[in-house]
Amino acid sequence: MKASIDNFSTSSAQYAQFRPDYPTELFEYLYSRVSNFDCAWDCGTGNGQVALTLAERFASVQATDLSANQIANATPHPRVHYGVCRAEASPFSAQQFDLITVAQALHWFDFAAFNQEVKRVAKPGALIAVWGYGLLTINAEIDLLVQQFYTGVIDQYWDAERHHIDEAYANIPFPFAAIEKRTFSIEKHWNLAQLCGYLGTWSSVKKYIQQHGEDPLAALYPQLQKQWPEDAVLSVRFPIFLQTGIV
């Protein structure tokens, strides 16, 4: 079995502060395909962003992550039950869930083992929904700098699994019925410090710092500053790719 990867425990609080959340339209689409709202599982929950939204509709939400630090930084909610476990070996009983979600985490999993676990814990006819988001866009000048940083400066510091994000999960096995693919977008309004805070959550940036003892954002920041109007708040957009299926 493929070993699970935990790239986020050392930056859990930063992750909770800067990682973007997901639009209402995405959740409304999921709810339109769900028949019962008894119990959902948000796998790879991170700081609980998705779980908290699901709790607005579901009677109970199980939210799990490999990282104990991520769970420690998650926001409490009376209907969200947090736990630490591998995605491929959960503690849940068979046929427990009406909806299973994985947001920006599937590429870290052992695909075959996770798909078997989904089939074990999902109710017949339950919905499985997996999604992720690609590289942000702001404007032509800033986008070019971020793209050069992404594909040049830190490219070799990404884990191999990152290519699945660039491919919008097109080559990850998804052995479920009635498969549908949709696209959505995240829009945030950030100042330059918030953008750099988000870039600092990238696992590749963390690995660069570990290997070189310096932050690669230190060189990028003044380049961005030249293209960023002083004290401005700019629109930042992330493309979301979503795939759903019936278990």
JSON list of N, CA and C in Angstrom, two decimals, residues 66-98:
[
{"chain": "A", "resi": 66, "resn": "LEU", "atom": "N", "xyz": [-5.13, 12.90, 8.21]},
{"chain": "A", "resi": 66, "resn": "LEU", "atom": "CA", "xyz": [-3.93, 12.20, 8.67]},
{"chain": "A", "resi": 66, "resn": "LEU", "atom": "C", "xyz": [-3.16, 13.03, 9.69]},
{"chain": "A", "resi": 67, "resn": "SER", "atom": "N", "xyz": [-3.29, 14.35, 9.60]},
{"chain": "A", "resi": 67, "resn": "SER", "atom": "CA", "xyz": [-2.52, 15.27, 10.43]},
{"chain": "A", "resi": 67, "resn": "SER", "atom": "C", "xyz": [-3.24, 15.62, 11.72]},
{"chain": "A", "resi": 68, "resn": "ALA", "atom": "N", "xyz": [-2.67, 15.23, 12.85]},
{"chain": "A", "resi": 68, "resn": "ALA", "atom": "CA", "xyz": [-3.23, 15.60, 14.15]},
{"chain": "A", "resi": 68, "resn": "ALA", "atom": "C", "xyz": [-3.18, 17.11, 14.36]},
{"chain": "A", "resi": 69, "resn": "ASN", "atom": "N", "xyz": [-2.16, 17.77, 13.83]},
{"chain": "A", "resi": 69, "resn": "ASN", "atom": "CA", "xyz": [-2.06, 19.22, 13.98]},
{"chain": "A", "resi": 69, "resn": "ASN", "atom": "C", "xyz": [-3.14, 19.96, 13.20]},
{"chain": "A", "resi": 70, "resn": "GLN", "atom": "N", "xyz": [-3.46, 19.44, 12.02]},
{"chain": "A", "resi": 70, "resn": "GLN", "atom": "CA", "xyz": [-4.56, 20.04, 11.27]},
{"chain": "A", "resi": 70, "resn": "GLN", "atom": "C", "xyz": [-5.86, 19.94, 12.06]},
{"chain": "A", "resi": 71, "resn": "ILE", "atom": "N", "xyz": [-6.12, 18.76, 12.61]},
{"chain": "A", "resi": 71, "resn": "ILE", "atom": "CA", "xyz": [-7.34, 18.56, 13.39]},
{"chain": "A", "resi": 71, "resn": "ILE", "atom": "C", "xyz": [-7.34, 19.47, 14.62]},
{"chain": "A", "resi": 72, "resn": "ALA", "atom": "N", "xyz": [-6.18, 19.67, 15.23]},
{"chain": "A", "resi": 72, "resn": "ALA", "atom": "CA", "xyz": [-6.08, 20.53, 16.41]},
{"chain": "A", "resi": 72, "resn": "ALA", "atom": "C", "xyz": [-6.42, 21.98, 16.08]},
{"chain": "A", "resi": 73, "resn": "ASN", "atom": "N", "xyz": [-6.23, 22.38, 14.81]},
{"chain": "A", "resi": 73, "resn": "ASN", "atom": "CA", "xyz": [-6.53, 23.74, 14.38]},
{"chain": "A", "resi": 73, "resn": "ASN", "atom": "C", "xyz": [-7.90, 23.87, 13.73]},
{"chain": "A", "resi": 74, "resn": "ALA", "atom": "N", "xyz": [-8.67, 22.79, 13.74]},
{"chain": "A", "resi": 74, "resn": "ALA", "atom": "CA", "xyz": [-10.00, 22.81, 13.13]},
{"chain": "A", "resi": 74, "resn": "ALA", "atom": "C", "xyz": [-10.99, 23.53, 14.05]},
{"chain": "A", "resi": 75, "resn": "THR", "atom": "N", "xyz": [-12.01, 24.12, 13.43]},
{"chain": "A", "resi": 75, "resn": "THR", "atom": "CA", "xyz": [-13.01, 24.87, 14.18]},
{"chain": "A", "resi": 75, "resn": "THR", "atom": "C", "xyz": [-14.08, 23.93, 14.72]},
{"chain": "A", "resi": 76, "resn": "PRO", "atom": "N", "xyz": [-14.35, 23.96, 16.01]},
{"chain": "A", "resi": 76, "resn": "PRO", "atom": "CA", "xyz": [-15.36, 23.07, 16.60]},
{"chain": "A", "resi": 76, "resn": "PRO", "atom": "C", "xyz": [-16.77, 23.38, 16.09]},
{"chain": "A", "resi": 77, "resn": "HIS", "atom": "N", "xyz": [-17.60, 22.34, 16.05]},
{"chain": "A", "resi": 77, "resn": "HIS", "atom": "CA", "xyz": [-19.00, 22.49, 15.67]},
{"chain": "A", "resi": 77, "resn": "HIS", "atom": "C", "xyz": [-19.75, 21.31, 16.30]},
{"chain": "A", "resi": 78, "resn": "PRO", "atom": "N", "xyz": [-20.94, 21.53, 16.84]},
{"chain": "A", "resi": 78, "resn": "PRO", "atom": "CA", "xyz": [-21.63, 20.44, 17.53]},
{"chain": "A", "resi": 78, "resn": "PRO", "atom": "C", "xyz": [-21.98, 19.25, 16.65]},
{"chain": "A", "resi": 79, "resn": "ARG", "atom": "N", "xyz": [-22.10, 19.45, 15.35]},
{"chain": "A", "resi": 79, "resn": "ARG", "atom": "CA", "xyz": [-22.44, 18.32, 14.47]},
{"chain": "A", "resi": 79, "resn": "ARG", "atom": "C", "xyz": [-21.24, 17.78, 13.70]},
{"chain": "A", "resi": 80, "resn": "VAL", "atom": "N", "xyz": [-20.05, 18.34, 13.94]},
{"chain": "A", "resi": 80, "resn": "VAL", "atom": "CA", "xyz": [-18.84, 17.86, 13.28]},
{"chain": "A", "resi": 80, "resn": "VAL", "atom": "C", "xyz": [-18.00, 17.09, 14.29]},
{"chain": "A", "resi": 81, "resn": "HIS", "atom": "N", "xyz": [-17.65, 15.86, 13.93]},
{"chain": "A", "resi": 81, "resn": "HIS", "atom": "CA", "xyz": [-16.86, 14.98, 14.80]},
{"chain": "A", "resi": 81, "resn": "HIS", "atom": "C", "xyz": [-15.51, 14.75, 14.14]},
{"chain": "A", "resi": 82, "resn": "TYR", "atom": "N", "xyz": [-14.47, 15.35, 14.71]},
{"chain": "A", "resi": 82, "resn": "TYR", "atom": "CA", "xyz": [-13.14, 15.29, 14.12]},
{"chain": "A", "resi": 82, "resn": "TYR", "atom": "C", "xyz": [-12.39, 14.06, 14.60]},
{"chain": "A", "resi": 83, "resn": "GLY", "atom": "N", "xyz": [-11.53, 13.54, 13.71]},
{"chain": "A", "resi": 83, "resn": "GLY", "atom": "CA", "xyz": [-10.70, 12.40, 14.08]},
{"chain": "A", "resi": 83, "resn": "GLY", "atom": "C", "xyz": [-9.48, 12.30, 13.20]},
{"chain": "A", "resi": 84, "resn": "VAL", "atom": "N", "xyz": [-8.47, 11.61, 13.69]},
{"chain": "A", "resi": 84, "resn": "VAL", "atom": "CA", "xyz": [-7.22, 11.41, 12.95]},
{"chain": "A", "resi": 84, "resn": "VAL", "atom": "C", "xyz": [-7.18, 9.97, 12.46]},
{"chain": "A", "resi": 85, "resn": "CYS", "atom": "N", "xyz": [-7.07, 9.80, 11.15]},
{"chain": "A", "resi": 85, "resn": "CYS", "atom": "CA", "xyz": [-6.93, 8.45, 10.58]},
{"chain": "A", "resi": 85, "resn": "CYS", "atom": "C", "xyz": [-6.47, 8.57, 9.13]},
{"chain": "A", "resi": 86, "resn": "ARG", "atom": "N", "xyz": [-6.01, 7.45, 8.60]},
{"chain": "A", "resi": 86, "resn": "ARG", "atom": "CA", "xyz": [-5.68, 7.39, 7.18]},
{"chain": "A", "resi": 86, "resn": "ARG", "atom": "C", "xyz": [-6.96, 7.31, 6.37]},
{"chain": "A", "resi": 87, "resn": "ALA", "atom": "N", "xyz": [-6.95, 7.92, 5.21]},
{"chain": "A", "resi": 87, "resn": "ALA", "atom": "CA", "xyz": [-8.13, 7.88, 4.34]},
{"chain": "A", "resi": 87, "resn": "ALA", "atom": "C", "xyz": [-8.49, 6.46, 3.95]},
{"chain": "A", "resi": 88, "resn": "GLU", "atom": "N", "xyz": [-7.49, 5.60, 3.84]},
{"chain": "A", "resi": 88, "resn": "GLU", "atom": "CA", "xyz": [-7.68, 4.25, 3.33]},
{"chain": "A", "resi": 88, "resn": "GLU", "atom": "C", "xyz": [-8.09, 3.25, 4.42]},
{"chain": "A", "resi": 89, "resn": "ALA", "atom": "N", "xyz": [-8.09, 3.68, 5.67]},
{"chain": "A", "resi": 89, "resn": "ALA", "atom": "CA", "xyz": [-8.40, 2.78, 6.78]},
{"chain": "A", "resi": 89, "resn": "ALA", "atom": "C", "xyz": [-9.13, 3.55, 7.87]},
{"chain": "A", "resi": 90, "resn": "SER", "atom": "N", "xyz": [-10.38, 3.86, 7.63]},
{"chain": "A", "resi": 90, "resn": "SER", "atom": "CA", "xyz": [-11.16, 4.65, 8.58]},
{"chain": "A", "resi": 90, "resn": "SER", "atom": "C", "xyz": [-11.76, 3.74, 9.65]},
{"chain": "A", "resi": 91, "resn": "PRO", "atom": "N", "xyz": [-12.19, 4.33, 10.77]},
{"chain": "A", "resi": 91, "resn": "PRO", "atom": "CA", "xyz": [-12.80, 3.54, 11.84]},
{"chain": "A", "resi": 91, "resn": "PRO", "atom": "C", "xyz": [-14.31, 3.37, 11.69]},
{"chain": "A", "resi": 92, "resn": "PHE", "atom": "N", "xyz": [-14.87, 3.76, 10.57]},
{"chain": "A", "resi": 92, "resn": "PHE", "atom": "CA", "xyz": [-16.32, 3.82, 10.43]},
{"chain": "A", "resi": 92, "resn": "PHE", "atom": "C", "xyz": [-16.92, 2.47, 10.08]},
{"chain": "A", "resi": 93, "resn": "SER", "atom": "N", "xyz": [-18.19, 2.34, 10.41]},
{"chain": "A", "resi": 93, "resn": "SER", "atom": "CA", "xyz": [-18.91, 1.11, 10.11]},
{"chain": "A", "resi": 93, "resn": "SER", "atom": "C", "xyz": [-19.32, 1.07, 8.64]},
{"chain": "A", "resi": 94, "resn": "ALA", "atom": "N", "xyz": [-19.70, -0.09, 8.17]},
{"chain": "A", "resi": 94, "resn": "ALA", "atom": "CA", "xyz": [-20.11, -0.25, 6.77]},
{"chain": "A", "resi": 94, "resn": "ALA", "atom": "C", "xyz": [-21.42, 0.48, 6.51]},
{"chain": "A", "resi": 95, "resn": "GLN", "atom": "N", "xyz": [-21.55, 1.00, 5.31]},
{"chain": "A", "resi": 95, "resn": "GLN", "atom": "CA", "xyz": [-22.78, 1.64, 4.84]},
{"chain": "A", "resi": 95, "resn": "GLN", "atom": "C", "xyz": [-23.27, 2.72, 5.80]},
{"chain": "A", "resi": 96, "resn": "GLN", "atom": "N", "xyz": [-22.38, 3.65, 6.12]},
{"chain": "A", "resi": 96, "resn": "GLN", "atom": "CA", "xyz": [-22.68, 4.69, 7.11]},
{"chain": "A", "resi": 96, "resn": "GLN", "atom": "C", "xyz": [-23.03, 6.04, 6.48]},
{"chain": "A", "resi": 97, "resn": "PHE", "atom": "N", "xyz": [-22.48, 6.34, 5.27]},
{"chain": "A", "resi": 97, "resn": "PHE", "atom": "CA", "xyz": [-22.52, 7.73, 4.79]},
{"chain": "A", "resi": 97, "resn": "PHE", "atom": "C", "xyz": [-23.40, 7.93, 3.56]},
{"chain": "A", "resi": 98, "resn": "ASP", "atom": "N", "xyz": [-24.07, 9.09, 3.55]},
{"chain": "A", "resi": 98, "resn": "ASP", "atom": "CA", "xyz": [-24.87, 9.52, 2.40]},
{"chain": "A", "resi": 98, "resn": "ASP", "atom": "C", "xyz": [-24.03, 10.31, 1.40]}
]
